[in-house]
CSV table of C-alpha atoms in Angstrom, one decimal:
chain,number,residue,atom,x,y,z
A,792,UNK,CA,0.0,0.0,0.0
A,793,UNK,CA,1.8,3.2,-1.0
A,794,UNK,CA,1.9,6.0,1.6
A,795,UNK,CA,-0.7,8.5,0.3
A,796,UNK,CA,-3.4,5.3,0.4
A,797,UNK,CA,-2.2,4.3,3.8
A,798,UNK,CA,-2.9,8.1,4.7
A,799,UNK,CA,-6.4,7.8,3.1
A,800,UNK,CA,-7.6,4.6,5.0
A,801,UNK,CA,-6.0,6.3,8.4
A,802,UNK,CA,-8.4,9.5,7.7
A,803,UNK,CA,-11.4,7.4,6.9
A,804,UNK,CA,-13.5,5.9,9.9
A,805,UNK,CA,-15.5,2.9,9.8
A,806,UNK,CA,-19.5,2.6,10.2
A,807,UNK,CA,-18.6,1.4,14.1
A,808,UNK,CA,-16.2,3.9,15.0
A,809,UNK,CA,-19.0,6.7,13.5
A,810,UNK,CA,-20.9,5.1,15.7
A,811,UNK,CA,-18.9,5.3,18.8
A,812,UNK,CA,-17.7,8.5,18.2
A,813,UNK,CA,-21.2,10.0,18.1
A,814,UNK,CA,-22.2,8.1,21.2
A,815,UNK,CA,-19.8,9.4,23.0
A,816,UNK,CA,-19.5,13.0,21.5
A,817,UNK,CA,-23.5,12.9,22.4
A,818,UNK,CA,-22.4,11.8,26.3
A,819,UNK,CA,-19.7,14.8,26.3
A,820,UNK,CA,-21.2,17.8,24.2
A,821,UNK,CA,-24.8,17.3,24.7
A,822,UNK,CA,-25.4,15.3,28.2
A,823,UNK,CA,-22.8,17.1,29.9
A,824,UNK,CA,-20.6,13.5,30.7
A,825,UNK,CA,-16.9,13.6,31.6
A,826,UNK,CA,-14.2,11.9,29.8
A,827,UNK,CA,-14.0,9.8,32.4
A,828,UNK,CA,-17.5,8.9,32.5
A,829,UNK,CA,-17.9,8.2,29.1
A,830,UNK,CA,-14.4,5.8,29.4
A,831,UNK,CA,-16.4,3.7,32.2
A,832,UNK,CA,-19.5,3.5,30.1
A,833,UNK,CA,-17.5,2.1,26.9
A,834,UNK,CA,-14.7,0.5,28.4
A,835,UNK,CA,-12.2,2.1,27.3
A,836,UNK,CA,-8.9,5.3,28.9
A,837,UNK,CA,-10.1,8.4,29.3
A,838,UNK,CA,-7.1,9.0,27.2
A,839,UNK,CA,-8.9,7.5,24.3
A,840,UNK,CA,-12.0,9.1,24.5
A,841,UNK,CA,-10.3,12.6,24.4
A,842,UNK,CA,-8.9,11.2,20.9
A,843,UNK,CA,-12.3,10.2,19.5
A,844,UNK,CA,-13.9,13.7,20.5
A,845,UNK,CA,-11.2,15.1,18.6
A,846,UNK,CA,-10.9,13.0,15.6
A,847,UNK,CA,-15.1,14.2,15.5
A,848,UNK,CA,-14.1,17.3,15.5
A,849,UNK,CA,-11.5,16.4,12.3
A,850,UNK,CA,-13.6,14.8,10.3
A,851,UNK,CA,-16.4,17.0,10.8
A,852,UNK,CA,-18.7,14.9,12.6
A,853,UNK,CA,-19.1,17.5,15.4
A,854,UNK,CA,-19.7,20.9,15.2
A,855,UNK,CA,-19.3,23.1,17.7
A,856,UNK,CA,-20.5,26.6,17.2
A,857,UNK,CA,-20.6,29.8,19.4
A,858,UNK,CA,-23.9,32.1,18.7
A,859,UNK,CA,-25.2,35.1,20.4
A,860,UNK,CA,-28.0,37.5,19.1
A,861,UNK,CA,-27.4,39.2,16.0
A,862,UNK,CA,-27.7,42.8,17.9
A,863,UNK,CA,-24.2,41.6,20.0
A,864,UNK,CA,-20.8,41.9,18.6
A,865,UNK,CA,-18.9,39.3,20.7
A,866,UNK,CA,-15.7,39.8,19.1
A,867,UNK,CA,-15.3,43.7,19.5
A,868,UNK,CA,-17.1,43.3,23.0
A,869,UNK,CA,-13.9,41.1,24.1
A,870,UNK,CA,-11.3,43.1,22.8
A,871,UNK,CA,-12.7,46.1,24.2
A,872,UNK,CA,-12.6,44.3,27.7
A,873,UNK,CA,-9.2,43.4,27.4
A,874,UNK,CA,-7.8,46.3,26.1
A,875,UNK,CA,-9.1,48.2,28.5
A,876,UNK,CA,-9.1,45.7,31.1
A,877,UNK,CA,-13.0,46.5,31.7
A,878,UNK,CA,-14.7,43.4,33.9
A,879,UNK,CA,-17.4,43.1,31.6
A,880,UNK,CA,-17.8,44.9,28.0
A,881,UNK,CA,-21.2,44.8,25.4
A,882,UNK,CA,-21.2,45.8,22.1
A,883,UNK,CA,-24.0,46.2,20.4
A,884,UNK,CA,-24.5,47.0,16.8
A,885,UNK,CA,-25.1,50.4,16.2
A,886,UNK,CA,-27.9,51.8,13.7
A,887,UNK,CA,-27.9,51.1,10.0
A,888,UNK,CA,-27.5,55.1,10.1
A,889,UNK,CA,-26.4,57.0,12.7
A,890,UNK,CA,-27.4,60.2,12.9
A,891,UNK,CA,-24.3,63.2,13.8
A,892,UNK,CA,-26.7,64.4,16.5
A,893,UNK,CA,-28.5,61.8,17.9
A,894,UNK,CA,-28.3,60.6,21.8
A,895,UNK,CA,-26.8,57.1,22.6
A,896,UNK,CA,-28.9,54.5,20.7
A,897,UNK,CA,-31.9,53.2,22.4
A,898,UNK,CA,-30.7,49.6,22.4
A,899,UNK,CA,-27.6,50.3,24.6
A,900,UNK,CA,-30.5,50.9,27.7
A,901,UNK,CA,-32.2,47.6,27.0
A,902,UNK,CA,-29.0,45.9,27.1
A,903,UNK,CA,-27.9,47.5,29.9
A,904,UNK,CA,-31.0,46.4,31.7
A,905,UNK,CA,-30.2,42.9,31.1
A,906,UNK,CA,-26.6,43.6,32.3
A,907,UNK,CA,-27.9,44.4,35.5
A,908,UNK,CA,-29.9,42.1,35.9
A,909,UNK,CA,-27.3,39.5,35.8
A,910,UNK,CA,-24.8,41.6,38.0
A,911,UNK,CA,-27.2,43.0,40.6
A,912,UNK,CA,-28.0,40.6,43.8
A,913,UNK,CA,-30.2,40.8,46.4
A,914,UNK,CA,-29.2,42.8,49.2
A,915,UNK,CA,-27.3,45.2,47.1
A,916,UNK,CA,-27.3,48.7,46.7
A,917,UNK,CA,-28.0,49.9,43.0
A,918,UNK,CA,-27.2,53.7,42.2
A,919,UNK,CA,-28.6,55.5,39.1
A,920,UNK,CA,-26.5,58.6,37.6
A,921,UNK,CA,-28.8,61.1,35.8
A,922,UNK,CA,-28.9,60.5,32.1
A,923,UNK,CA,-30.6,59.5,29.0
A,924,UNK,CA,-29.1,56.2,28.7
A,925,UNK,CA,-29.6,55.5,32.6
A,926,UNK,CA,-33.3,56.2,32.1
A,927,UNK,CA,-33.9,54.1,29.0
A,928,UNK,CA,-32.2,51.5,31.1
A,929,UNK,CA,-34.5,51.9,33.8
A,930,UNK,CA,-37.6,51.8,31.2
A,931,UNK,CA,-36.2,48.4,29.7
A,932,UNK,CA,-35.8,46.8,32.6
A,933,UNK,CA,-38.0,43.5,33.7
A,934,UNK,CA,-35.8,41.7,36.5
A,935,UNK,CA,-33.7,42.5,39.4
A,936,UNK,CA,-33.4,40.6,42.6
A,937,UNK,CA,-34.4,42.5,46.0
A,938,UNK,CA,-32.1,45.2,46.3
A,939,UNK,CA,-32.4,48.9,47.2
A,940,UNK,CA,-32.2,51.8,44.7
A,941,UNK,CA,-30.6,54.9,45.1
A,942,UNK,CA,-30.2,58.6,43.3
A,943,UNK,CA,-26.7,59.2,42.4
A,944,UNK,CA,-27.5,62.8,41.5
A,945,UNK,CA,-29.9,65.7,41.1
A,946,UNK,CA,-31.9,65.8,38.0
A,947,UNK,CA,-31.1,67.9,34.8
A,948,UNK,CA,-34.4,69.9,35.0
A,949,UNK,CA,-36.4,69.1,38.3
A,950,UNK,CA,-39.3,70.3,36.0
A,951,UNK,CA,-38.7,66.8,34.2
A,952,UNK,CA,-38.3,64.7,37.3
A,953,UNK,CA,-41.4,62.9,36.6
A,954,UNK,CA,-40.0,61.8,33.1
A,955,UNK,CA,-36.3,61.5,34.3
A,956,UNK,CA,-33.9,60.4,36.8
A,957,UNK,CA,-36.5,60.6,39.7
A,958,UNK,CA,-38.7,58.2,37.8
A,959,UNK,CA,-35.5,56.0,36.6
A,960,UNK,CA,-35.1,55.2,40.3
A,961,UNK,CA,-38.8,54.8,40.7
A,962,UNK,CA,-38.9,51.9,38.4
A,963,UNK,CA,-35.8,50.3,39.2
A,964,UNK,CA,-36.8,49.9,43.0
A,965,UNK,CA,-40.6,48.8,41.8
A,966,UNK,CA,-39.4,46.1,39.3
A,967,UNK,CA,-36.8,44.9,42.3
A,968,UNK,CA,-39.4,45.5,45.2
A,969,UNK,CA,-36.7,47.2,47.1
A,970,UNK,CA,-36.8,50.8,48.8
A,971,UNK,CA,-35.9,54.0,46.4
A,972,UNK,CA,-34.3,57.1,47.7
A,973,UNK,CA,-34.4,59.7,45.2
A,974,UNK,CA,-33.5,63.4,45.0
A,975,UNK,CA,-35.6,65.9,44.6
A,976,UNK,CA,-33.3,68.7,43.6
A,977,UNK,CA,-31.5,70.1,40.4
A,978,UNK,CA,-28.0,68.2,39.1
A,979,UNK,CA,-26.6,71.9,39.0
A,980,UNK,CA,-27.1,74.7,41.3
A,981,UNK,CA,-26.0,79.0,41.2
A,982,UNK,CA,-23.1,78.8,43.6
A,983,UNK,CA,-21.8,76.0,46.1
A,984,UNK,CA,-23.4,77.2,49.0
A,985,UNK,CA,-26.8,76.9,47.8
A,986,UNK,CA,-25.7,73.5,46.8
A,987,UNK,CA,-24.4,72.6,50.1
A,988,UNK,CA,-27.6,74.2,52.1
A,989,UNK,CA,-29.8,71.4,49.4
A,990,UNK,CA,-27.3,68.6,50.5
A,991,UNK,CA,-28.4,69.1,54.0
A,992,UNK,CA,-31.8,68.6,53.4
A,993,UNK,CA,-33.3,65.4,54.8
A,994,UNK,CA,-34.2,63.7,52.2
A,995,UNK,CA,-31.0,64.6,49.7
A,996,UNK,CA,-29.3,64.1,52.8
A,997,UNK,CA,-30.6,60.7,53.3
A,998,UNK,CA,-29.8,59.3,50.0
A,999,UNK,CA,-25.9,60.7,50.5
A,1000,UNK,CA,-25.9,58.3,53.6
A,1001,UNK,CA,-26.4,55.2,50.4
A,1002,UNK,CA,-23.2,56.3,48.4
A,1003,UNK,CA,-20.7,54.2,50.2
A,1004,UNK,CA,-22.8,51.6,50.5
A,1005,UNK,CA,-23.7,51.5,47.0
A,1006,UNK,CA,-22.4,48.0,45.3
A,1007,UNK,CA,-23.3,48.5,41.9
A,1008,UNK,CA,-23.9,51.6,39.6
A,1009,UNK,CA,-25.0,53.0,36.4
A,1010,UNK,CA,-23.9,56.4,34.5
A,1011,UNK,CA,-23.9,58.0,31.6
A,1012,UNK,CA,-21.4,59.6,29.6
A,1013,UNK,CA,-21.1,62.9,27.6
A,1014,UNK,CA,-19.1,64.9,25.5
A,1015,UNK,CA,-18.1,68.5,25.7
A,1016,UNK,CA,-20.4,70.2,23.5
A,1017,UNK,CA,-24.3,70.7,22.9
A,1018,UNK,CA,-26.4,68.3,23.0
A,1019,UNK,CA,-24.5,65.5,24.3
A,1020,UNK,CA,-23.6,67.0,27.3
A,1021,UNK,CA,-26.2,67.5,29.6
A,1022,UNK,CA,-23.8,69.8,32.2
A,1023,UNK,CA,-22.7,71.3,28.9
A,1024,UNK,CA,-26.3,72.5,28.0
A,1025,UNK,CA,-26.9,73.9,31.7
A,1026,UNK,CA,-23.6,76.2,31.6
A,1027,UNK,CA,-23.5,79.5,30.5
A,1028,UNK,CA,-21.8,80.2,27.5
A,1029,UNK,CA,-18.9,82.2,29.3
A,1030,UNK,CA,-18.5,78.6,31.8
A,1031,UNK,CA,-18.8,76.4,28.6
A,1032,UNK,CA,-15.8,78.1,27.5
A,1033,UNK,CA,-14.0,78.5,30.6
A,1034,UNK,CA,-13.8,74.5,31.2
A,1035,UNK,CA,-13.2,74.0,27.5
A,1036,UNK,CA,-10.0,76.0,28.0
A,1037,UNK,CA,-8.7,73.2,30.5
A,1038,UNK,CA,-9.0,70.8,28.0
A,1039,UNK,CA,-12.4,69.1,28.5
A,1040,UNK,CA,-13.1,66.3,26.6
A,1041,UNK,CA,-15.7,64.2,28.7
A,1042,UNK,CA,-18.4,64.5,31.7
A,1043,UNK,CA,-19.5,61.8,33.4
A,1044,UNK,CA,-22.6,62.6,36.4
A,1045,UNK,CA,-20.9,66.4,36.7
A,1046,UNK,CA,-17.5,65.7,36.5
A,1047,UNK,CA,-15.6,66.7,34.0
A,1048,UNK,CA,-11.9,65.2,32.8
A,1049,UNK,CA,-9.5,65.7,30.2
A,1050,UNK,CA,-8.4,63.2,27.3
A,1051,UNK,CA,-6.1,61.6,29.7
A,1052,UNK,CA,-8.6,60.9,31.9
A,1053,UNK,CA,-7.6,63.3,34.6
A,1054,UNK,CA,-10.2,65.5,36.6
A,1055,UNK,CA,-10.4,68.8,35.3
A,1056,UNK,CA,-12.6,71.9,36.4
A,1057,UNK,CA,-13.1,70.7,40.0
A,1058,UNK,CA,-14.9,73.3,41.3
A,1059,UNK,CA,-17.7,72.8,39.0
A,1060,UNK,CA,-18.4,69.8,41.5
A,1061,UNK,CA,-19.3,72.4,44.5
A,1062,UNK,CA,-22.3,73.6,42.5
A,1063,UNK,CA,-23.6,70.0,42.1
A,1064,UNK,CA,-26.0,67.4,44.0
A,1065,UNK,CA,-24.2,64.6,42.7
A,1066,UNK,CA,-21.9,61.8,44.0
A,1067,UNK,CA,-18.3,62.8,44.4
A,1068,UNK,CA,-15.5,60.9,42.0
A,1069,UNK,CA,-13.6,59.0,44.8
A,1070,UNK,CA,-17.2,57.5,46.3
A,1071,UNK,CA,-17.2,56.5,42.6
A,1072,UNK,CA,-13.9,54.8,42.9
A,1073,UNK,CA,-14.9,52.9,45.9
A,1074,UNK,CA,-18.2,51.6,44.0
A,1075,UNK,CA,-17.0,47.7,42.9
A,1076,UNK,CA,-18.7,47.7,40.2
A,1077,UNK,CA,-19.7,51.4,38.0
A,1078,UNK,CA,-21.0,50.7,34.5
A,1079,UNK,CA,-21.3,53.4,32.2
A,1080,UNK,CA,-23.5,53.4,29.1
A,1081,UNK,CA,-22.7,55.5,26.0
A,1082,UNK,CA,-22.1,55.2,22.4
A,1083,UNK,CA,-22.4,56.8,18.8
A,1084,UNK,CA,-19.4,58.0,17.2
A,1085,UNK,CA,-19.8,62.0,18.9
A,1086,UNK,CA,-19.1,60.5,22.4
A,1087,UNK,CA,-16.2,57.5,21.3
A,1088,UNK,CA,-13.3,60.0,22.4
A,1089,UNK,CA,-15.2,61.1,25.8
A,1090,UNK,CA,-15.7,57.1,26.7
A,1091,UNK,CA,-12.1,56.6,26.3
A,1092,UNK,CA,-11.4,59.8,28.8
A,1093,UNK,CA,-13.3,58.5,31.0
A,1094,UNK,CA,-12.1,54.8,30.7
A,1095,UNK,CA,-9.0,56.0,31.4
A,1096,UNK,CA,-10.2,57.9,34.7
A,1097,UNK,CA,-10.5,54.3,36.4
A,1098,UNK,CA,-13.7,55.3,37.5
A,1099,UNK,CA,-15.6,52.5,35.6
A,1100,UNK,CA,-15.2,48.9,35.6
A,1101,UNK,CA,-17.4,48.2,33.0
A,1102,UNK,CA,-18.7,49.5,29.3
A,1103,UNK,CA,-22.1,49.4,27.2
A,1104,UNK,CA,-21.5,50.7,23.8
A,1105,UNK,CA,-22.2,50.3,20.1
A,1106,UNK,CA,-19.8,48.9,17.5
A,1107,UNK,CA,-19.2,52.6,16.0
A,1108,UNK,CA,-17.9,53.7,19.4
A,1109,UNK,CA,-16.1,50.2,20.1
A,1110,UNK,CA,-14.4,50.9,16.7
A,1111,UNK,CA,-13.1,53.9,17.6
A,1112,UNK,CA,-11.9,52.4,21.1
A,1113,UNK,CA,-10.2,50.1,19.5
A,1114,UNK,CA,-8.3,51.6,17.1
A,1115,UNK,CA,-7.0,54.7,19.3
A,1116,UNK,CA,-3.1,54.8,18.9
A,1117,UNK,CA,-2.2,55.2,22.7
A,1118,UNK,CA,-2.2,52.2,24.1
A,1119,UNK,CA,-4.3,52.3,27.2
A,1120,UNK,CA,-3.4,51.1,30.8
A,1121,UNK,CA,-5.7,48.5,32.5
A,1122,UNK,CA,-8.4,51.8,34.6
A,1123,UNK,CA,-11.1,49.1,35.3
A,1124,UNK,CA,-8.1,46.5,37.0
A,1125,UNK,CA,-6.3,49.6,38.6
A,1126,UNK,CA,-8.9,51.6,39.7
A,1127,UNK,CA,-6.2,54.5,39.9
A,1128,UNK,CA,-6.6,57.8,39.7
A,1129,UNK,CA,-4.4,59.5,36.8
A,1130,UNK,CA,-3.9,62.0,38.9
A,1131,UNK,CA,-2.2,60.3,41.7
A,1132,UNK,CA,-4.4,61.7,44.5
């Protein structure tokens, strides 16, 4: 028998080793069987049933294949996690056409929702950031264990509470039939001692007792300019450019940083009802949800901060992530503040 024959009848299985080897990659793929198992069973090593489940795989006889919904890009999602070493990154796709000005896309809240819902347990303290991603989160959402809800700051417009962050925390605490503490006050106030007079309050007061006890959060994320900045919108026009001189590039729940991800225009943060950055830090587990291709360079910032742990974006964002030429450090792993203090 020449040598290329000889390799032909060693590639070719007979009608009882198709047999075996379906039997037992039946017991190991679909019944959930150990090799060891499956060796008892037959009679056979362990050592040759490892060879039979891959000679299936060879010849085809097995196929394994890895699916998730057509709306997740699994590939982008884990090389966004590992390049920025977040603990847990979703990519969706973004919209057959994305519009310059539109606010994240709609989808990133219902995923997020689902997100939660497998990170949140009961007992656990859930804080909500203001924001239009946050409150489509809340609106998607259909499961979370027990757990209390708090308000991680003031609203944008309390005129809108009904419809906004108020609400968000609302229907987070009645899906999880936990307690909801929200705040009843503006995210952005004239001058800090008007701020720090509302903080006092009993109520805002109460739900600044939750922050350090808060085990899980959501924000949003925005970039420096109209429109996708909710902080940005609320500023005069002479304050828009005064923080735009030190280099803004993102906000995150009313704190502002520059490309590098350090804190920038820190007094801004005395004329706000919001949770302060190193409460944030202390949080183990701070998701943000943004995307679209306006706010790609403010996610990064703020990746970079080592505020979050953990992303929701679309794939146009996720591109951009991806491809930036500085090669990030590892914020979500570090935690660390860029700037040292």
């Amino acid at each position: 028998m020449s040598a290329m024959s000889a390799g032909r009848s060693a590639l070719r299985m007979g009608p009882a080793e198709l047999v075996q080897a379906a039997a037992m990659a039946r017991r190991f793929y679909l019944e959930g069987k150990s090799k060891i198992q499956i060796a008892e069973e037959f009679g056979v090593s362990r050592f040759k049933v490892a060879r039979v489940l891959e000679t299936a795989l060879e010849r085809d006889l097995v196929r394994i294949e890895i699916r998730v919904p057509a709306e997740l890009d699994a590939e982008r999602s884990d090389a966004l996690r590992a390049r920025y070493g977040l603990r847990h990154a979703v990519v969706v796709e973004s919209p057959a056409e994305e519009q310059d000005d539109a606010p994240d896309p709609e989808n990133l809240g219902e995923v997020a929702a689902d997100l939660l819902g497998e990170l949140v347990n009961e007992g656990d303290v859930l804080g909500l950031a203001w924001g239009r991603s946050t409150i489509h989160m809340a609106a998607a959402l259909d499961r979370l264990p027990p757990c209390t809800v708090v308000q991680l700051t003031g609203v944008y417009d309390a005129g809108t509470a009904e419809r906004g962050s108020v609400e968000a925390v609302r229907r987070a605490a009645q899906v999880s039939g936990g307690e909801a503490h929200p705040i009843y006050a503006p995210m952005l106030l004239p001058d800090p001692a008007t701020a720090a007079a509302l903080r006092h309050q009993t109520g805002i007061a109460r739900a600044f007792e939750y922050f350090d006890k808060v085990t899980v959060a959501a924000v949003s994320i925005g970039s420096w300019e109209p429109g996708i900045s909710t902080v940005h919108d609320m500023l005069s026009d002479e304050e828009r450019e005064h923080y735009a001189s030190l280099g803004v590039a993102a906000e995150m729940s009313a704190h502002l940083f520059d490309a590098e991800g350090r804190r920038v225009g820190r007094d801004l943060g005395e004329r706000c009802i919001t949770v302060e950055a190193d409460r944030l830090r202390r949080i183990p587990e701070v998701v943000a949800i943004a995307g679209g291709q306006r706010k790609a360079a403010a996610i990064g910032a703020v990746l970079r901060s080592g505020l979050v742990t953990s992303l929701v974006t679309d794939t146009s964002a996720a591109e951009y992530l991806l491809t930036e030429s500085a090669a990030p450090r590892r914020p979500a792993l570090e935690r660390a503040d860029p700037d040292g203090d």
